[in-house]
Structures are given as structure tokens and as C-alpha cells.
mmCIF file of C-alpha atoms and ligand atoms in Angstrom:
data_model
loop_
_atom_site.group_PDB
_atom_site.id
_atom_site.type_symbol
_atom_site.label_atom_id
_atom_site.label_comp_id
_atom_site.label_asym_id
_atom_site.label_seq_id
_atom_site.Cartn_x
_atom_site.Cartn_y
_atom_site.Cartn_z
ATOM 1 C CA MET I 146 -65.944 89.229 44.311
ATOM 2 C CA LYS I 147 -66.465 91.089 47.573
ATOM 3 C CA ILE I 148 -63.723 93.317 48.874
ATOM 4 C CA SER I 149 -63.454 91.192 52.065
ATOM 5 C CA THR I 150 -62.747 88.072 49.929
ATOM 6 C CA LEU I 151 -60.017 89.912 48.035
ATOM 7 C CA ILE I 152 -58.292 90.847 51.249
ATOM 8 C CA ILE I 153 -58.103 87.180 52.262
ATOM 9 C CA VAL I 154 -57.157 85.768 48.838
ATOM 10 C CA LEU I 155 -54.326 88.130 47.973
ATOM 11 C CA PRO I 156 -52.047 87.399 50.954
ATOM 12 C CA LEU I 157 -52.603 83.654 50.449
ATOM 13 C CA THR I 158 -51.560 83.916 46.797
ATOM 14 C CA ALA I 159 -48.458 85.886 47.718
ATOM 15 C CA THR I 160 -47.507 83.287 50.340
ATOM 16 C CA ALA I 161 -47.973 80.454 47.827
ATOM 17 C CA LEU I 162 -45.756 82.218 45.258
ATOM 18 C CA LEU I 163 -43.084 82.827 47.857
ATOM 19 C CA ALA I 164 -43.117 79.178 48.939
ATOM 20 C CA GLU I 165 -42.694 78.059 45.330
ATOM 21 C CA ASP I 166 -39.804 80.448 44.833
ATOM 22 C CA VAL I 167 -37.982 79.341 47.962
ATOM 23 C CA GLN I 168 -38.370 75.702 46.990
ATOM 24 C CA SER I 169 -36.982 76.332 43.479
ATOM 25 C CA THR I 170 -33.623 77.503 44.829
ATOM 26 C CA SER I 171 -32.867 74.013 46.182
ATOM 27 C CA ASP I 172 -35.601 71.797 44.764
ATOM 28 C CA ALA I 173 -34.198 68.957 46.814
ATOM 29 C CA GLY I 174 -36.544 66.405 45.273
ATOM 30 C CA ARG I 175 -35.046 66.710 41.799
ATOM 31 C CA TRP I 176 -31.617 68.160 42.490
ATOM 32 C CA SER I 177 -29.279 66.563 45.012
ATOM 33 C CA LYS I 178 -26.277 68.624 46.098
ATOM 34 C CA GLU I 179 -23.976 66.380 44.027
ATOM 35 C CA LYS I 180 -26.153 66.607 40.931
ATOM 36 C CA MET I 181 -26.300 70.393 41.218
ATOM 37 C CA GLN I 182 -22.515 70.463 41.495
ATOM 38 C CA SER I 183 -21.944 68.303 38.416
ATOM 39 C CA HIS I 184 -24.547 70.113 36.255
ATOM 40 C CA ARG I 185 -23.746 73.683 37.251
ATOM 41 C CA PRO I 186 -23.012 75.759 34.097
ATOM 42 C CA ALA I 187 -19.516 77.198 33.930
ATOM 43 C CA MET I 188 -19.272 80.845 34.906
ATOM 44 C CA ILE I 189 -17.845 82.995 32.122
ATOM 45 C CA THR I 190 -17.331 86.694 31.556
ATOM 46 C CA PRO I 191 -19.726 87.726 28.781
ATOM 47 C CA PRO I 192 -18.489 89.782 25.819
ATOM 48 C CA GLY I 193 -18.052 93.518 26.013
ATOM 49 C CA ILE I 194 -20.510 95.550 23.970
ATOM 50 C CA SER I 195 -19.102 96.831 20.699
ATOM 51 C CA THR I 196 -19.700 100.406 19.663
ATOM 52 C CA HIS I 197 -19.146 101.828 16.194
ATOM 53 C CA GLU I 198 -15.832 103.291 17.372
ATOM 54 C CA GLN I 199 -14.540 100.260 19.265
ATOM 55 C CA ALA I 200 -14.970 96.504 19.317
ATOM 56 C CA GLY I 201 -15.976 94.902 22.608
ATOM 57 C CA LYS I 202 -13.837 92.251 24.306
ATOM 58 C CA ALA I 203 -14.509 88.580 23.513
ATOM 59 C CA PRO I 204 -16.149 86.424 26.217
ATOM 60 C CA SER I 205 -13.705 84.699 28.546
ATOM 61 C CA ASP I 206 -14.247 81.208 27.074
ATOM 62 C CA ALA I 207 -13.757 82.229 23.436
ATOM 63 C CA VAL I 208 -10.921 81.426 21.055
ATOM 64 C CA VAL I 209 -9.946 84.821 19.671
ATOM 65 C CA PHE I 210 -8.943 84.732 15.998
ATOM 66 C CA PHE I 211 -8.649 88.459 15.379
ATOM 67 C CA ASP I 212 -8.404 91.111 18.082
ATOM 68 C CA GLY I 213 -7.386 93.937 15.773
ATOM 69 C CA THR I 214 -3.618 93.582 16.066
ATOM 70 C CA ASP I 215 -2.339 91.124 13.450
ATOM 71 C CA LEU I 216 -3.064 88.182 11.145
ATOM 72 C CA SER I 217 -0.891 85.684 13.036
ATOM 73 C CA LYS I 218 -3.823 83.260 13.337
ATOM 74 C CA TRP I 219 -4.602 83.381 9.616
ATOM 75 C CA LYS I 220 -3.235 81.905 6.405
ATOM 76 C CA GLY I 221 -3.837 82.722 2.774
ATOM 77 C CA GLY I 222 -3.078 85.695 0.612
ATOM 78 C CA LYS I 223 -1.139 85.623 -2.623
ATOM 79 C CA LYS I 224 2.553 84.924 -3.249
ATOM 80 C CA LYS I 225 4.290 87.408 -5.582
ATOM 81 C CA ASP I 226 8.050 87.998 -6.087
ATOM 82 C CA GLY I 227 8.846 85.992 -2.944
ATOM 83 C CA LYS I 228 6.440 88.039 -0.838
ATOM 84 C CA THR I 229 2.982 87.207 0.435
ATOM 85 C CA LEU I 230 0.434 89.864 -0.364
ATOM 86 C CA THR I 231 -2.348 89.799 2.165
ATOM 87 C CA TRP I 232 -5.032 91.915 3.775
ATOM 88 C CA LEU I 233 -4.392 95.278 5.423
ATOM 89 C CA VAL I 234 -4.437 95.522 9.228
ATOM 90 C CA LYS I 235 -5.041 99.027 10.535
ATOM 91 C CA ASP I 236 -6.725 100.815 13.464
ATOM 92 C CA GLY I 237 -8.099 97.585 14.951
ATOM 93 C CA TYR I 238 -9.565 96.124 11.776
ATOM 94 C CA MET I 239 -8.480 94.069 8.766
ATOM 95 C CA GLU I 240 -9.483 95.049 5.256
ATOM 96 C CA VAL I 241 -9.735 93.088 2.008
ATOM 97 C CA VAL I 242 -6.996 94.077 -0.422
ATOM 98 C CA ARG I 243 -8.322 93.423 -3.896
ATOM 99 C CA GLY I 244 -6.668 90.493 -5.642
ATOM 100 C CA THR I 245 -4.857 89.072 -2.597
ATOM 101 C CA GLY I 246 -7.386 86.287 -2.234
ATOM 102 C CA GLN I 247 -9.273 84.793 0.652
ATOM 103 C CA ILE I 248 -7.809 84.309 4.102
ATOM 104 C CA GLU I 249 -8.552 81.490 6.514
ATOM 105 C CA THR I 250 -7.984 80.724 10.188
ATOM 106 C CA LEU I 251 -5.061 78.396 10.908
ATOM 107 C CA ASP I 252 -7.042 76.537 13.555
ATOM 108 C CA GLN I 253 -10.441 74.943 13.440
ATOM 109 C CA ILE I 254 -13.167 74.561 16.031
ATOM 110 C CA GLU I 255 -14.325 71.030 16.573
ATOM 111 C CA GLY I 256 -18.011 70.201 16.938
ATOM 112 C CA ASP I 257 -20.881 72.599 17.546
ATOM 113 C CA CYS I 258 -19.769 76.195 17.810
ATOM 114 C CA GLN I 259 -20.689 79.841 17.935
ATOM 115 C CA TRP I 260 -18.822 82.406 15.817
ATOM 116 C CA HIS I 261 -18.846 86.176 16.189
ATOM 117 C CA ILE I 262 -17.747 88.358 13.307
ATOM 118 C CA GLU I 263 -17.988 92.135 12.900
ATOM 119 C CA TRP I 264 -17.861 93.690 9.434
ATOM 120 C CA CYS I 265 -18.211 97.014 7.711
ATOM 121 C CA THR I 266 -18.755 97.816 4.039
ATOM 122 C CA PRO I 267 -17.151 100.969 2.520
ATOM 123 C CA ALA I 268 -18.660 104.294 3.591
ATOM 124 C CA GLU I 269 -18.180 105.526 0.048
ATOM 125 C CA VAL I 270 -20.783 103.683 -2.001
ATOM 126 C CA LYS I 271 -19.542 102.233 -5.273
ATOM 127 C CA GLY I 272 -21.283 99.745 -7.512
ATOM 128 C CA ASN I 273 -24.609 98.063 -6.998
ATOM 129 C CA SER I 274 -26.199 94.671 -6.418
ATOM 130 C CA GLN I 275 -23.456 92.031 -5.901
ATOM 131 C CA GLY I 276 -20.728 94.580 -6.699
ATOM 132 C CA ARG I 277 -21.311 96.704 -3.591
ATOM 133 C CA GLY I 278 -19.472 95.788 -0.403
ATOM 134 C CA ASN I 279 -19.293 92.114 -1.247
ATOM 135 C CA SER I 280 -17.335 89.674 0.897
ATOM 136 C CA GLY I 281 -18.386 86.541 2.708
ATOM 137 C CA VAL I 282 -18.007 84.353 5.760
ATOM 138 C CA PHE I 283 -17.454 80.622 5.262
ATOM 139 C CA ILE I 284 -17.530 78.412 8.324
ATOM 140 C CA GLY I 285 -16.060 75.006 7.473
ATOM 141 C CA GLY I 286 -18.672 72.845 5.792
ATOM 142 C CA TYR I 287 -21.527 75.401 5.706
ATOM 143 C CA PRO I 288 -22.739 77.654 2.883
ATOM 144 C CA GLU I 289 -21.367 81.201 2.606
ATOM 145 C CA VAL I 290 -23.002 83.700 4.944
ATOM 146 C CA GLN I 291 -23.085 86.576 2.509
ATOM 147 C CA VAL I 292 -21.502 89.897 3.414
ATOM 148 C CA LEU I 293 -22.908 92.695 1.264
ATOM 149 C CA ASP I 294 -23.991 96.303 1.537
ATOM 150 C CA SER I 295 -27.699 95.506 1.469
ATOM 151 C CA PHE I 296 -28.826 98.925 2.684
ATOM 152 C CA GLN I 297 -31.011 100.273 -0.108
ATOM 153 C CA ASN I 298 -29.179 98.032 -2.556
ATOM 154 C CA ASP I 299 -31.403 95.544 -4.291
ATOM 155 C CA THR I 300 -30.105 92.159 -5.382
ATOM 156 C CA TYR I 301 -31.450 88.618 -5.572
ATOM 157 C CA PRO I 302 -32.819 87.732 -2.078
ATOM 158 C CA ASP I 303 -30.692 84.606 -1.599
ATOM 159 C CA GLY I 304 -27.611 86.698 -2.324
ATOM 160 C CA GLN I 305 -28.182 89.687 -0.018
ATOM 161 C CA ALA I 306 -26.498 90.280 3.357
ATOM 162 C CA SER I 307 -27.131 87.463 5.830
ATOM 163 C CA SER I 308 -28.374 85.102 3.144
ATOM 164 C CA LEU I 309 -26.889 81.637 2.962
ATOM 165 C CA TYR I 310 -25.635 82.300 -0.521
ATOM 166 C CA LYS I 311 -27.956 80.790 -3.127
ATOM 167 C CA ALA I 312 -29.331 78.490 -0.410
ATOM 168 C CA SER I 313 -31.545 80.495 1.968
ATOM 169 C CA VAL I 314 -33.145 83.961 1.995
ATOM 170 C CA PRO I 315 -32.789 85.824 5.326
ATOM 171 C CA LEU I 316 -35.977 86.241 7.395
ATOM 172 C CA VAL I 317 -35.498 90.025 7.412
ATOM 173 C CA ASN I 318 -33.035 92.593 6.094
ATOM 174 C CA ALA I 319 -31.382 93.896 9.291
ATOM 175 C CA SER I 320 -28.660 95.867 7.481
ATOM 176 C CA ARG I 321 -27.054 99.019 8.766
ATOM 177 C CA GLY I 322 -25.920 101.612 6.245
ATOM 178 C CA PRO I 323 -22.569 101.705 4.437
ATOM 179 C CA GLY I 324 -19.605 102.524 6.667
ATOM 180 C CA LYS I 325 -21.398 101.235 9.788
ATOM 181 C CA TRP I 326 -20.087 98.278 11.797
ATOM 182 C CA GLN I 327 -22.396 95.270 11.769
ATOM 183 C CA THR I 328 -22.336 91.917 13.553
ATOM 184 C CA TYR I 329 -22.896 88.288 12.690
ATOM 185 C CA ASP I 330 -23.384 85.673 15.373
ATOM 186 C CA VAL I 331 -23.515 82.249 13.798
ATOM 187 C CA ILE I 332 -24.465 79.042 15.592
ATOM 188 C CA CYS I 333 -23.321 75.892 13.847
ATOM 189 C CA ILE I 334 -24.769 72.552 14.866
ATOM 190 C CA ARG I 335 -23.001 69.597 13.346
ATOM 191 C CA GLU I 336 -24.659 66.418 12.193
ATOM 192 C CA LYS I 337 -24.949 63.795 14.947
ATOM 193 C CA LYS I 338 -25.140 60.047 14.455
ATOM 194 C CA GLY I 339 -25.854 57.254 16.919
ATOM 195 C CA ALA I 340 -23.587 54.277 17.594
ATOM 196 C CA ASP I 341 -25.441 52.408 14.840
ATOM 197 C CA GLY I 342 -24.486 55.118 12.338
ATOM 198 C CA LYS I 343 -28.043 56.361 11.978
ATOM 199 C CA LEU I 344 -28.658 60.091 11.832
ATOM 200 C CA ILE I 345 -29.952 61.458 15.150
ATOM 201 C CA GLN I 346 -29.850 65.132 14.224
ATOM 202 C CA PRO I 347 -28.999 66.868 10.943
ATOM 203 C CA GLY I 348 -26.504 69.720 10.768
ATOM 204 C CA SER I 349 -27.912 73.231 10.907
ATOM 205 C CA ILE I 350 -26.925 76.885 10.892
ATOM 206 C CA THR I 351 -28.521 79.829 12.692
ATOM 207 C CA VAL I 352 -27.492 83.420 11.965
ATOM 208 C CA LEU I 353 -28.114 86.613 13.915
ATOM 209 C CA HIS I 354 -27.444 89.798 11.965
ATOM 210 C CA ASN I 355 -27.042 92.838 14.226
ATOM 211 C CA GLY I 356 -28.632 90.790 17.015
ATOM 212 C CA VAL I 357 -31.664 89.758 14.973
ATOM 213 C CA VAL I 358 -32.345 86.159 13.901
ATOM 214 C CA THR I 359 -32.128 86.030 10.122
ATOM 215 C CA GLN I 360 -31.548 82.307 9.591
ATOM 216 C CA PHE I 361 -32.962 79.794 12.054
ATOM 217 C CA ALA I 362 -31.716 76.211 12.210
ATOM 218 C CA VAL I 363 -31.455 75.951 8.439
ATOM 219 C CA GLN I 364 -30.495 72.388 7.571
ATOM 220 C CA ALA I 365 -27.530 73.119 5.329
ATOM 221 C CA GLY I 366 -24.002 71.850 5.900
ATOM 222 C CA GLY I 367 -22.543 70.488 9.114
ATOM 223 C CA LYS I 368 -21.541 67.071 7.813
ATOM 224 C CA ASN I 369 -17.897 67.457 8.811
ATOM 225 C CA LYS I 370 -16.779 67.312 12.424
ATOM 226 C CA ALA I 371 -14.739 70.534 12.537
ATOM 227 C CA GLY I 372 -14.170 73.750 10.642
ATOM 228 C CA GLY I 373 -12.337 77.045 10.595
ATOM 229 C CA LEU I 374 -13.426 80.395 9.199
ATOM 230 C CA ARG I 375 -12.652 81.728 5.732
ATOM 231 C CA LEU I 376 -13.235 85.299 4.561
ATOM 232 C CA GLN I 377 -13.829 86.130 0.920
ATOM 233 C CA ASP I 378 -11.953 88.569 -1.304
ATOM 234 C CA HIS I 379 -14.635 89.702 -3.724
ATOM 235 C CA GLY I 380 -12.661 92.768 -4.772
ATOM 236 C CA ASN I 381 -14.361 95.256 -2.432
ATOM 237 C CA PRO I 382 -12.497 96.816 0.557
ATOM 238 C CA VAL I 383 -14.733 95.325 3.262
ATOM 239 C CA ARG I 384 -13.439 95.504 6.840
ATOM 240 C CA PHE I 385 -13.595 92.900 9.637
ATOM 241 C CA ARG I 386 -12.832 93.060 13.361
ATOM 242 C CA ASN I 387 -13.441 91.204 16.644
ATOM 243 C CA ILE I 388 -13.581 87.618 15.352
ATOM 244 C CA TRP I 389 -13.948 84.863 17.931
ATOM 245 C CA ALA I 390 -15.497 81.461 18.368
ATOM 246 C CA ARG I 391 -16.783 79.319 21.223
ATOM 247 C CA LYS I 392 -17.121 75.584 21.327
ATOM 248 C CA LEU I 393 -20.643 74.521 22.293
ATOM 249 C CA ASN I 394 -21.603 71.313 24.037
ATOM 250 C CA VAL I 395 -25.129 70.948 22.737
ATOM 251 C CA PRO I 396 -26.812 67.616 23.393
ATOM 252 C CA ALA I 397 -28.296 65.950 20.321
ATOM 253 C CA VAL I 398 -31.677 65.872 22.000
ATOM 254 C CA ALA I 399 -32.471 69.099 23.803
ATOM 255 C CA ALA I 400 -34.766 67.541 26.460
ATOM 256 C CA PRO I 401 -33.026 67.329 29.870
ATOM 257 C CA LYS I 402 -32.089 63.893 31.151
ATOM 258 C CA LYS I 403 -34.085 62.597 34.101
HETATM 259 MG MG1 MG N 705 -19.787 87.103 -1.072
#
């Protein structure tokens, strides 16, 4: 191409791109003012970023189940001599107390949802395989999302951190070392049926471990319409903090309506 041709073509291309961009802000052909109004996504405040020292704030549309202060939104523990023995709450986290049993949220989230959980296995390494930093996250109706110190700790792949316990091996091992705070973001899609009772979409679960996808739309669980969160006492002093959930309104068929 000659240099003179380039000089002519480039400004034309830039003008065409600009025209396209300007049109896309209104796109009057497809989006009337009323339709834009009724389809506009709700504005929310996104979550604060967690650091090792401090948990970030939940997003503004989340139901907060544990903000580091108390277990008022949880049930469970073990009754002994008229007292309920439960997990320890300290310095913004809760910690499994061996033998007190699992704890569970009082409330459930109905329908599709997103859960955020932060966890930390003991800095002092004890035990190996399934005996090292073992706990677990159970979202109503789905398999256990395994919590384990899987940093240089070999175990069966469908039982390591971020596995769906004995159901699905994680895509990668995204573990941080013992004593480091880690995150799970879990997206639960519940089974959807049409008016005729036929299955439109099966239930599925997607897991991000430390921001990395480790389970993607695995078709396991999701048959029930709602569920809370249960945390496992496996005898190891695993810590949890910053637990929240958001209800999702995901259409059964992802394609936009015309
Ligand atoms: Mg477990």
C-alpha cells in the first residue's frame, strides 16, 4: 500500500469506529428509552478487597452471615451441661473448636446464588493428607466444597482443597500456604423446570479458589429450591471470616430476549 493511500484510509477508519461507538450508547433501533429503563442493571457497591490482615467489606446487595463479630446468624454446636459449646470468635474470625460439631446459617438463600467464604488453615502444620487443615463448606443441596491445607500436602485429588468431595477434582491447585487467608467464591445454579415439569436446565456449581476457576458448571446438586451454608468440624482449628451471599437472577436460557 502506498503511503498516500494510508493517509486517506486511516482517518476514514477512525471516523467509522467513532460513529459505531456513538451509536452504541443509545442504539435507538434496539433499545427504546423505556426498555433501557426496565433492563438497566441495579447499581451496587462492589466488595472491598481483602488483605491477609483484614477482610474486605461485603458488596452492598449481599446478605452478610459473618462479619467477624458474632455467631448470631448461625446455629449448631454441641449441648453439654446446659451450655452450648460452639466455635470460637476472635479478632474478626471464627475458628473450629474440635468436637463442637458443624455450624449452619439460620437463614437460607432461595434460588441461584453466589457465596463468598474466606478461610485459613493453621499456620503450624500438623498431620498430613486429610488430617491437615480439614474443614468443609456445604451449600444446601450441593456436594462439600473441601477445605484442606493442600499446599505441598498430597491426598486423593477429589478430596483436596476446592474439590467437590469425592465428586469432582479441581481444575488446578490454587492453594496458598498454611496460615494464609484464602477465598472461595461459589456460584450455585439451581435446577430449572418448565411449566410442563420438564427439565430446562440442570443444577450446577462453579467454584473460584483465590480468584481462579477450579470447578466450572459441574452438574452436581441443585435439586432443591433453597439452601443455607454449613461449615464442617473435622477436628482441625480452621478459621473462617467474611461470609456473605447474593441472590442471583439468572435466566434459564442465557441468550437475551428479543
Ligand atoms: Mg472436609
